[in-house]
GROMACS .gro file of C-alpha atoms in nm:
model
  409
    1UNK     CA    1  -2.846   0.256   4.273
    2UNK     CA    2  -2.478   0.245   4.228
    3UNK     CA    3  -2.397  -0.014   4.033
    4UNK     CA    4  -2.641   0.169   3.754
    5UNK     CA    5  -2.436   0.451   3.785
    6UNK     CA    6  -2.118   0.319   3.789
    7UNK     CA    7  -2.286   0.186   3.441
    8UNK     CA    8  -2.335   0.497   3.320
    9UNK     CA    9  -2.015   0.631   3.313
   10UNK     CA   10  -1.829   0.323   3.154
   11UNK     CA   11  -2.045   0.369   2.906
   12UNK     CA   12  -1.984   0.777   2.895
   13UNK     CA   13  -1.616   0.650   2.912
   14UNK     CA   14  -1.616   0.422   2.601
   15UNK     CA   15  -1.862   0.647   2.361
   16UNK     CA   16  -1.657   0.983   2.446
   17UNK     CA   17  -1.319   0.701   2.317
   18UNK     CA   18  -1.468   0.567   1.992
   19UNK     CA   19  -1.535   0.957   1.944
   20UNK     CA   20  -1.142   1.022   2.003
   21UNK     CA   21  -1.062   0.734   1.748
   22UNK     CA   22  -1.326   0.788   1.503
   23UNK     CA   23  -1.157   1.150   1.462
   24UNK     CA   24  -0.826   1.056   1.554
   25UNK     CA   25  -0.864   0.826   1.245
   26UNK     CA   26  -0.963   1.070   1.045
   27UNK     CA   27  -0.638   1.308   1.153
   28UNK     CA   28  -0.401   0.982   1.117
   29UNK     CA   29  -0.487   0.890   0.783
   30UNK     CA   30  -0.468   1.291   0.639
   31UNK     CA   31  -0.155   1.372   0.792
   32UNK     CA   32   0.054   1.019   0.911
   33UNK     CA   33   0.131   0.974   1.318
   34UNK     CA   34   0.371   1.231   1.300
   35UNK     CA   35   0.065   1.484   1.230
   36UNK     CA   36  -0.130   1.289   1.507
   37UNK     CA   37  -0.062   1.491   1.808
   38UNK     CA   38  -0.299   1.474   2.094
   39UNK     CA   39  -0.404   1.856   2.066
   40UNK     CA   40  -0.500   1.861   1.723
   41UNK     CA   41  -0.738   1.559   1.796
   42UNK     CA   42  -0.836   1.733   2.151
   43UNK     CA   43  -0.982   2.061   1.832
   44UNK     CA   44  -1.125   1.799   1.683
   45UNK     CA   45  -1.371   1.662   1.915
   46UNK     CA   46  -1.404   2.010   2.100
   47UNK     CA   47  -1.174   1.873   2.440
   48UNK     CA   48  -0.881   2.093   2.575
   49UNK     CA   49  -0.576   1.879   2.557
   50UNK     CA   50  -0.561   1.823   2.877
   51UNK     CA   51  -0.899   1.597   2.917
   52UNK     CA   52  -0.776   1.418   2.626
   53UNK     CA   53  -0.500   1.257   2.799
   54UNK     CA   54  -0.767   1.098   3.024
   55UNK     CA   55  -0.797   0.848   2.760
   56UNK     CA   56  -0.456   0.798   2.576
   57UNK     CA   57  -0.172   0.924   2.780
   58UNK     CA   58  -0.004   0.948   2.447
   59UNK     CA   59   0.072   1.058   2.142
   60UNK     CA   60   0.140   0.678   2.029
   61UNK     CA   61  -0.084   0.573   2.246
   62UNK     CA   62  -0.290   0.736   2.032
   63UNK     CA   63  -0.253   0.654   1.727
   64UNK     CA   64  -0.136   0.291   1.811
   65UNK     CA   65  -0.536   0.284   1.936
   66UNK     CA   66  -0.615   0.380   1.606
   67UNK     CA   67  -0.442   0.186   1.444
   68UNK     CA   68  -0.517  -0.113   1.645
   69UNK     CA   69  -0.850  -0.112   1.458
   70UNK     CA   70  -0.812  -0.133   1.198
   71UNK     CA   71  -0.561  -0.507   1.294
   72UNK     CA   72  -0.820  -0.525   1.438
   73UNK     CA   73  -1.044  -0.535   1.130
   74UNK     CA   74  -0.886  -0.710   0.930
   75UNK     CA   75  -0.882  -0.981   1.161
   76UNK     CA   76  -1.267  -0.994   1.125
   77UNK     CA   77  -1.297  -1.031   0.767
   78UNK     CA   78  -0.981  -1.307   0.776
   79UNK     CA   79  -1.236  -1.492   0.964
   80UNK     CA   80  -1.470  -1.408   0.750
   81UNK     CA   81  -1.283  -1.510   0.438
   82UNK     CA   82  -1.265  -1.878   0.640
   83UNK     CA   83  -1.544  -1.939   0.662
   84UNK     CA   84  -1.582  -2.043   0.297
   85UNK     CA   85  -1.452  -2.382   0.226
   86UNK     CA   86  -1.265  -2.285  -0.170
   87UNK     CA   87  -1.005  -2.013  -0.179
   88UNK     CA   88  -1.165  -1.848  -0.429
   89UNK     CA   89  -1.514  -1.836  -0.190
   90UNK     CA   90  -1.255  -1.707   0.048
   91UNK     CA   91  -1.107  -1.431  -0.197
   92UNK     CA   92  -1.483  -1.299  -0.253
   93UNK     CA   93  -1.550  -1.252   0.080
   94UNK     CA   94  -1.255  -1.107   0.195
   95UNK     CA   95  -1.326  -0.817  -0.104
   96UNK     CA   96  -1.665  -0.856  -0.067
   97UNK     CA   97  -1.628  -0.726   0.301
   98UNK     CA   98  -1.381  -0.563   0.289
   99UNK     CA   99  -1.570  -0.294  -0.003
  100UNK     CA  100  -1.903  -0.317   0.244
  101UNK     CA  101  -1.693  -0.081   0.530
  102UNK     CA  102  -1.589   0.113   0.285
  103UNK     CA  103  -1.886   0.217   0.089
  104UNK     CA  104  -2.018   0.257   0.465
  105UNK     CA  105  -1.798   0.496   0.518
  106UNK     CA  106  -1.833   0.675   0.247
  107UNK     CA  107  -2.186   0.722   0.309
  108UNK     CA  108  -2.131   0.851   0.654
  109UNK     CA  109  -2.225   0.502   0.811
  110UNK     CA  110  -1.943   0.412   0.990
  111UNK     CA  111  -1.623   0.534   1.108
  112UNK     CA  112  -1.320   0.527   0.894
  113UNK     CA  113  -1.074   0.263   0.899
  114UNK     CA  114  -0.726   0.342   0.943
  115UNK     CA  115  -0.397   0.349   0.720
  116UNK     CA  116  -0.203   0.074   0.810
  117UNK     CA  117   0.120   0.138   0.605
  118UNK     CA  118   0.207   0.421   0.860
  119UNK     CA  119   0.260   0.174   1.174
  120UNK     CA  120   0.593   0.225   1.104
  121UNK     CA  121   0.634   0.583   1.195
  122UNK     CA  122   0.539   0.453   1.582
  123UNK     CA  123   0.788   0.406   1.875
  124UNK     CA  124   0.866   0.111   2.051
  125UNK     CA  125   0.713   0.002   2.244
  126UNK     CA  126   0.363   0.061   2.062
  127UNK     CA  127   0.552   0.010   1.690
  128UNK     CA  128   0.592  -0.436   1.807
  129UNK     CA  129   0.252  -0.435   1.973
  130UNK     CA  130   0.105  -0.328   1.642
  131UNK     CA  131   0.338  -0.528   1.372
  132UNK     CA  132   0.280  -0.902   1.594
  133UNK     CA  133  -0.105  -0.792   1.614
  134UNK     CA  134  -0.036  -0.743   1.166
  135UNK     CA  135   0.131  -1.007   1.147
  136UNK     CA  136  -0.074  -1.247   1.333
  137UNK     CA  137  -0.326  -1.151   1.054
  138UNK     CA  138  -0.114  -1.135   0.765
  139UNK     CA  139  -0.053  -1.515   0.870
  140UNK     CA  140  -0.438  -1.601   0.887
  141UNK     CA  141  -0.483  -1.377   0.523
  142UNK     CA  142  -0.270  -1.655   0.387
  143UNK     CA  143  -0.499  -1.900   0.472
  144UNK     CA  144  -0.684  -1.807   0.174
  145UNK     CA  145  -0.449  -2.015  -0.022
  146UNK     CA  146  -0.464  -2.325   0.196
  147UNK     CA  147  -0.633  -2.601  -0.057
  148UNK     CA  148  -0.553  -2.945  -0.154
  149UNK     CA  149  -0.490  -2.844  -0.479
  150UNK     CA  150  -0.291  -2.553  -0.450
  151UNK     CA  151  -0.045  -2.795  -0.298
  152UNK     CA  152   0.133  -2.576  -0.584
  153UNK     CA  153   0.261  -2.314  -0.442
  154UNK     CA  154   0.549  -2.287  -0.161
  155UNK     CA  155   0.502  -2.067   0.166
  156UNK     CA  156   0.710  -1.800  -0.025
  157UNK     CA  157   0.415  -1.777  -0.328
  158UNK     CA  158   0.166  -1.779  -0.090
  159UNK     CA  159   0.337  -1.456   0.157
  160UNK     CA  160   0.382  -1.279  -0.217
  161UNK     CA  161   0.045  -1.325  -0.285
  162UNK     CA  162  -0.114  -1.228   0.016
  163UNK     CA  163   0.100  -0.922   0.059
  164UNK     CA  164  -0.020  -0.878  -0.324
  165UNK     CA  165  -0.396  -0.897  -0.188
  166UNK     CA  166  -0.379  -0.677   0.114
  167UNK     CA  167  -0.227  -0.419  -0.061
  168UNK     CA  168  -0.512  -0.401  -0.293
  169UNK     CA  169  -0.751  -0.307  -0.027
  170UNK     CA  170  -0.503  -0.038   0.161
  171UNK     CA  171  -0.502   0.111  -0.178
  172UNK     CA  172  -0.848   0.054  -0.309
  173UNK     CA  173  -0.942   0.332  -0.028
  174UNK     CA  174  -0.715   0.596  -0.233
  175UNK     CA  175  -0.902   0.544  -0.586
  176UNK     CA  176  -1.238   0.442  -0.473
  177UNK     CA  177  -1.376   0.758  -0.332
  178UNK     CA  178  -1.416   0.861  -0.708
  179UNK     CA  179  -1.716   0.671  -0.742
  180UNK     CA  180  -2.028   0.658  -0.616
  181UNK     CA  181  -2.045   0.458  -0.288
  182UNK     CA  182  -2.371   0.255  -0.442
  183UNK     CA  183  -2.131   0.161  -0.739
  184UNK     CA  184  -1.906  -0.043  -0.505
  185UNK     CA  185  -2.050  -0.391  -0.539
  186UNK     CA  186  -1.961  -0.384  -0.883
  187UNK     CA  187  -1.617  -0.234  -0.807
  188UNK     CA  188  -1.616  -0.528  -0.566
  189UNK     CA  189  -1.726  -0.763  -0.901
  190UNK     CA  190  -1.475  -0.700  -1.159
  191UNK     CA  191  -1.188  -0.668  -0.887
  192UNK     CA  192  -1.216  -1.008  -0.769
  193UNK     CA  193  -1.282  -1.086  -1.169
  194UNK     CA  194  -0.916  -0.891  -1.209
  195UNK     CA  195  -0.772  -1.102  -0.950
  196UNK     CA  196  -0.911  -1.463  -1.049
  197UNK     CA  197  -0.858  -1.468  -1.392
  198UNK     CA  198  -0.537  -1.203  -1.482
  199UNK     CA  199  -0.541  -0.957  -1.780
  200UNK     CA  200  -0.469  -1.190  -2.050
  201UNK     CA  201  -0.719  -1.368  -2.304
  202UNK     CA  202  -0.743  -1.723  -2.264
  203UNK     CA  203  -0.394  -1.891  -2.415
  204UNK     CA  204  -0.175  -1.599  -2.344
  205UNK     CA  205   0.164  -1.711  -2.264
  206UNK     CA  206   0.382  -1.467  -1.949
  207UNK     CA  207   0.730  -1.414  -2.127
  208UNK     CA  208   0.749  -1.102  -2.069
  209UNK     CA  209   1.109  -0.858  -2.223
  210UNK     CA  210   1.160  -0.656  -1.992
  211UNK     CA  211   1.458  -0.416  -2.061
  212UNK     CA  212   1.783  -0.459  -1.913
  213UNK     CA  213   1.897  -0.218  -1.564
  214UNK     CA  214   2.161  -0.121  -1.709
  215UNK     CA  215   1.898   0.150  -1.956
  216UNK     CA  216   1.713   0.246  -1.619
  217UNK     CA  217   1.999   0.344  -1.440
  218UNK     CA  218   2.108   0.723  -1.361
  219UNK     CA  219   2.415   0.852  -1.593
  220UNK     CA  220   2.767   0.913  -1.429
  221UNK     CA  221   2.905   1.148  -1.282
  222UNK     CA  222   2.711   1.408  -1.057
  223UNK     CA  223   2.405   1.289  -1.132
  224UNK     CA  224   2.494   0.899  -1.008
  225UNK     CA  225   2.596   1.064  -0.718
  226UNK     CA  226   2.246   1.248  -0.636
  227UNK     CA  227   2.067   0.967  -0.686
  228UNK     CA  228   2.240   0.715  -0.531
  229UNK     CA  229   2.178   1.024  -0.229
  230UNK     CA  230   1.796   0.977  -0.318
  231UNK     CA  231   1.809   0.567  -0.315
  232UNK     CA  232   1.937   0.539   0.020
  233UNK     CA  233   1.663   0.808   0.144
  234UNK     CA  234   1.414   0.602  -0.001
  235UNK     CA  235   1.529   0.248   0.101
  236UNK     CA  236   1.534   0.394   0.472
  237UNK     CA  237   1.189   0.637   0.462
  238UNK     CA  238   1.006   0.290   0.309
  239UNK     CA  239   1.167   0.074   0.589
  240UNK     CA  240   1.142   0.343   0.892
  241UNK     CA  241   0.885   0.572   0.805
  242UNK     CA  242   0.944   0.906   0.718
  243UNK     CA  243   0.991   1.027   1.095
  244UNK     CA  244   1.243   0.741   1.122
  245UNK     CA  245   1.465   0.868   0.790
  246UNK     CA  246   1.645   1.159   0.982
  247UNK     CA  247   1.956   1.318   0.819
  248UNK     CA  248   2.177   1.148   1.059
  249UNK     CA  249   2.079   0.830   0.908
  250UNK     CA  250   2.060   0.894   0.560
  251UNK     CA  251   2.436   1.056   0.577
  252UNK     CA  252   2.536   0.755   0.777
  253UNK     CA  253   2.382   0.487   0.459
  254UNK     CA  254   2.536   0.684   0.260
  255UNK     CA  255   2.934   0.734   0.499
  256UNK     CA  256   2.916   1.128   0.388
  257UNK     CA  257   2.840   1.423   0.626
  258UNK     CA  258   2.556   1.623   0.704
  259UNK     CA  259   2.675   1.892   0.487
  260UNK     CA  260   2.635   1.631   0.191
  261UNK     CA  261   2.280   1.630   0.303
  262UNK     CA  262   2.201   1.973   0.228
  263UNK     CA  263   2.434   1.970  -0.089
  264UNK     CA  264   2.140   1.815  -0.236
  265UNK     CA  265   1.817   1.856  -0.065
  266UNK     CA  266   1.735   2.159   0.162
  267UNK     CA  267   1.449   2.031   0.385
  268UNK     CA  268   1.337   1.710   0.441
  269UNK     CA  269   0.977   1.769   0.277
  270UNK     CA  270   1.193   1.830  -0.069
  271UNK     CA  271   1.357   1.494  -0.018
  272UNK     CA  272   1.019   1.277   0.036
  273UNK     CA  273   0.901   1.505  -0.294
  274UNK     CA  274   1.230   1.413  -0.513
  275UNK     CA  275   1.261   1.063  -0.407
  276UNK     CA  276   0.886   1.035  -0.578
  277UNK     CA  277   0.988   1.220  -0.809
  278UNK     CA  278   1.273   1.028  -0.868
  279UNK     CA  279   0.994   0.673  -0.912
  280UNK     CA  280   0.793   0.838  -1.089
  281UNK     CA  281   0.991   0.900  -1.380
  282UNK     CA  282   1.193   0.541  -1.339
  283UNK     CA  283   0.830   0.444  -1.398
  284UNK     CA  284   0.769   0.664  -1.698
  285UNK     CA  285   1.127   0.532  -1.797
  286UNK     CA  286   0.984   0.175  -1.837
  287UNK     CA  287   0.662   0.301  -1.970
  288UNK     CA  288   0.809   0.406  -2.256
  289UNK     CA  289   1.103   0.185  -2.355
  290UNK     CA  290   0.774  -0.037  -2.313
  291UNK     CA  291   0.593   0.094  -2.558
  292UNK     CA  292   0.852   0.179  -2.769
  293UNK     CA  293   0.877  -0.205  -2.862
  294UNK     CA  294   0.782  -0.477  -3.124
  295UNK     CA  295   0.441  -0.638  -3.028
  296UNK     CA  296   0.118  -0.658  -2.846
  297UNK     CA  297  -0.015  -0.441  -2.559
  298UNK     CA  298   0.009  -0.807  -2.335
  299UNK     CA  299   0.363  -0.851  -2.372
  300UNK     CA  300   0.373  -0.449  -2.344
  301UNK     CA  301   0.248  -0.422  -2.030
  302UNK     CA  302   0.382  -0.749  -1.916
  303UNK     CA  303   0.728  -0.639  -2.020
  304UNK     CA  304   0.665  -0.312  -1.844
  305UNK     CA  305   0.510  -0.445  -1.519
  306UNK     CA  306   0.766  -0.753  -1.527
  307UNK     CA  307   1.047  -0.494  -1.542
  308UNK     CA  308   0.985  -0.307  -1.256
  309UNK     CA  309   0.920  -0.641  -1.025
  310UNK     CA  310   1.245  -0.653  -1.062
  311UNK     CA  311   1.403  -0.312  -1.080
  312UNK     CA  312   1.286  -0.304  -0.662
  313UNK     CA  313   1.514  -0.597  -0.600
  314UNK     CA  314   1.749  -0.416  -0.794
  315UNK     CA  315   2.136  -0.230  -0.667
  316UNK     CA  316   1.926   0.094  -0.873
  317UNK     CA  317   1.589   0.026  -0.608
  318UNK     CA  318   1.393   0.018  -0.433
  319UNK     CA  319   1.095   0.257  -0.530
  320UNK     CA  320   0.912   0.513  -0.294
  321UNK     CA  321   0.592   0.354  -0.171
  322UNK     CA  322   0.301   0.547  -0.165
  323UNK     CA  323   0.258   0.527   0.238
  324UNK     CA  324   0.517   0.799   0.201
  325UNK     CA  325   0.225   1.096   0.131
  326UNK     CA  326   0.120   1.120   0.450
  327UNK     CA  327   0.369   1.301   0.564
  328UNK     CA  328   0.354   1.592   0.335
  329UNK     CA  329   0.190   1.880   0.409
  330UNK     CA  330  -0.169   1.832   0.153
  331UNK     CA  331  -0.094   2.063  -0.155
  332UNK     CA  332   0.208   1.918  -0.199
  333UNK     CA  333   0.049   1.546  -0.147
  334UNK     CA  334  -0.224   1.652  -0.389
  335UNK     CA  335   0.113   1.708  -0.623
  336UNK     CA  336   0.249   1.359  -0.638
  337UNK     CA  337  -0.136   1.198  -0.662
  338UNK     CA  338  -0.156   1.372  -0.997
  339UNK     CA  339   0.175   1.245  -1.036
  340UNK     CA  340   0.070   0.899  -0.989
  341UNK     CA  341  -0.295   0.968  -1.159
  342UNK     CA  342  -0.095   1.030  -1.456
  343UNK     CA  343   0.151   0.718  -1.430
  344UNK     CA  344  -0.183   0.479  -1.338
  345UNK     CA  345  -0.340   0.652  -1.686
  346UNK     CA  346  -0.035   0.518  -1.921
  347UNK     CA  347  -0.141   0.171  -1.760
  348UNK     CA  348  -0.509   0.237  -1.847
  349UNK     CA  349  -0.442   0.386  -2.202
  350UNK     CA  350  -0.195   0.048  -2.232
  351UNK     CA  351  -0.484  -0.172  -2.102
  352UNK     CA  352  -0.765  -0.059  -2.305
  353UNK     CA  353  -0.602  -0.045  -2.660
  354UNK     CA  354  -0.471  -0.449  -2.514
  355UNK     CA  355  -0.851  -0.443  -2.528
  356UNK     CA  356  -0.929  -0.354  -2.874
  357UNK     CA  357  -0.668  -0.497  -3.011
  358UNK     CA  358  -0.763  -0.851  -2.837
  359UNK     CA  359  -0.438  -0.930  -2.636
  360UNK     CA  360  -0.647  -0.819  -2.307
  361UNK     CA  361  -0.929  -0.917  -2.123
  362UNK     CA  362  -1.253  -0.716  -2.130
  363UNK     CA  363  -1.174  -0.537  -1.777
  364UNK     CA  364  -1.211  -0.215  -1.634
  365UNK     CA  365  -0.940  -0.026  -1.747
  366UNK     CA  366  -0.908   0.203  -1.411
  367UNK     CA  367  -0.980  -0.095  -1.188
  368UNK     CA  368  -0.683  -0.292  -1.334
  369UNK     CA  369  -0.389   0.017  -1.342
  370UNK     CA  370  -0.528   0.058  -1.000
  371UNK     CA  371  -0.439  -0.273  -0.937
  372UNK     CA  372  -0.101  -0.286  -1.093
  373UNK     CA  373  -0.002   0.020  -0.968
  374UNK     CA  374  -0.098  -0.123  -0.590
  375UNK     CA  375   0.064  -0.468  -0.635
  376UNK     CA  376   0.398  -0.287  -0.842
  377UNK     CA  377   0.446  -0.046  -0.514
  378UNK     CA  378   0.380  -0.340  -0.347
  379UNK     CA  379   0.722  -0.471  -0.444
  380UNK     CA  380   0.956  -0.223  -0.340
  381UNK     CA  381   0.886  -0.495   0.062
  382UNK     CA  382   0.929  -0.826  -0.141
  383UNK     CA  383   1.240  -0.867   0.000
  384UNK     CA  384   1.129  -0.871   0.357
  385UNK     CA  385   0.769  -1.058   0.285
  386UNK     CA  386   0.975  -1.352   0.132
  387UNK     CA  387   1.346  -1.355   0.230
  388UNK     CA  388   1.584  -1.436  -0.033
  389UNK     CA  389   1.419  -1.385  -0.299
  390UNK     CA  390   1.558  -1.274  -0.621
  391UNK     CA  391   1.625  -1.036  -0.842
  392UNK     CA  392   1.519  -1.251  -1.174
  393UNK     CA  393   1.304  -1.447  -0.970
  394UNK     CA  394   1.037  -1.136  -0.850
  395UNK     CA  395   0.806  -1.053  -1.141
  396UNK     CA  396   0.725  -1.466  -1.155
  397UNK     CA  397   0.697  -1.455  -0.810
  398UNK     CA  398   0.512  -1.114  -0.767
  399UNK     CA  399   0.349  -0.936  -1.053
  400UNK     CA  400   0.264  -1.240  -1.257
  401UNK     CA  401  -0.037  -1.320  -1.014
  402UNK     CA  402  -0.167  -1.025  -1.017
  403UNK     CA  403  -0.157  -1.028  -1.465
  404UNK     CA  404  -0.230  -1.400  -1.488
  405UNK     CA  405  -0.487  -1.488  -1.173
  406UNK     CA  406  -0.386  -1.539  -0.834
  407UNK     CA  407  -0.401  -1.939  -0.851
  408UNK     CA  408  -0.249  -1.971  -1.143
  409UNK     CA  409   0.047  -2.182  -1.180
   0.00000   0.00000   0.00000
């Protein structure tokens, strides 16, 4: 009798813990680690803050538990994918498993998965623990590319492709709500087709003509000074998250006083918005320069993508990663998402025009543009994942697989 009572108590404890994690994951995805507090989580499940501390002592412990759920899910997906013998079948299995889970979440049949890009916003030791678990899964995912006929893929190229693939499934959660859950299977097939076969028609060559970096550089004087400030802030936000990019650290990076920060930016939320606006303007400038060139749409699209991949590793880069969106108030975030959508829509138009003229394969332009966006966004961290990768090599190492197919040389 006593054992049954203990079992029932354990079951109640686990059910309530899972309920707290479900609600907290939704909060985490909307507001980031910064916005997930014990009191907010408690209110979401109708408990007092003191009651929640029975399950999670501190805010970071709760956030880490949410993020570990996502890491554990990826580990499960990797195991499923590696059950297949061939790389192409592994890739299909990975996307099929993940999009089915996203479909279940959209249909209310499964709890949400956490956005893993906010790991860096955790404090030690939780950040270290979650990141080490993610790295273990990353190495497992990289085995998708293990095959005798892919021996030409160096470790760095396999790592770059794995980073790009994971970014595709992370970013898909942002644009899939545009569709009905019943359409997710069709979307999966189109994503797989793009990853395997790229965007270029058969026989097309990879010969981008990106504009020189000097055409993307800021002007002189005050504009250059402001861009240097925003560039330093962007790098810190990308590597340490919104929380870790303090005024002190940004000022130290630039070797200026804190007063200089407030000369450029009035508040920290304004800083993220301005960094996003700078990034969107760079992408728009690249698009305009590419569209103004001679040649077909394949040449223009590949040139734009190559320029942005190169820019990410240049002295002018990087661009601000989309993970910073979770740090913004929802009304400001929605405005930044609209900016991102307009940038993506221009890529979709280029792809659509290329299909019409015959230089780009008949793919879904919207899906292809979102996948290209995800790849370019992930390029900000290419130097971390592939140490020593050269600026000029970045397009071929990173963007070319997306445009020509992940298993192409």
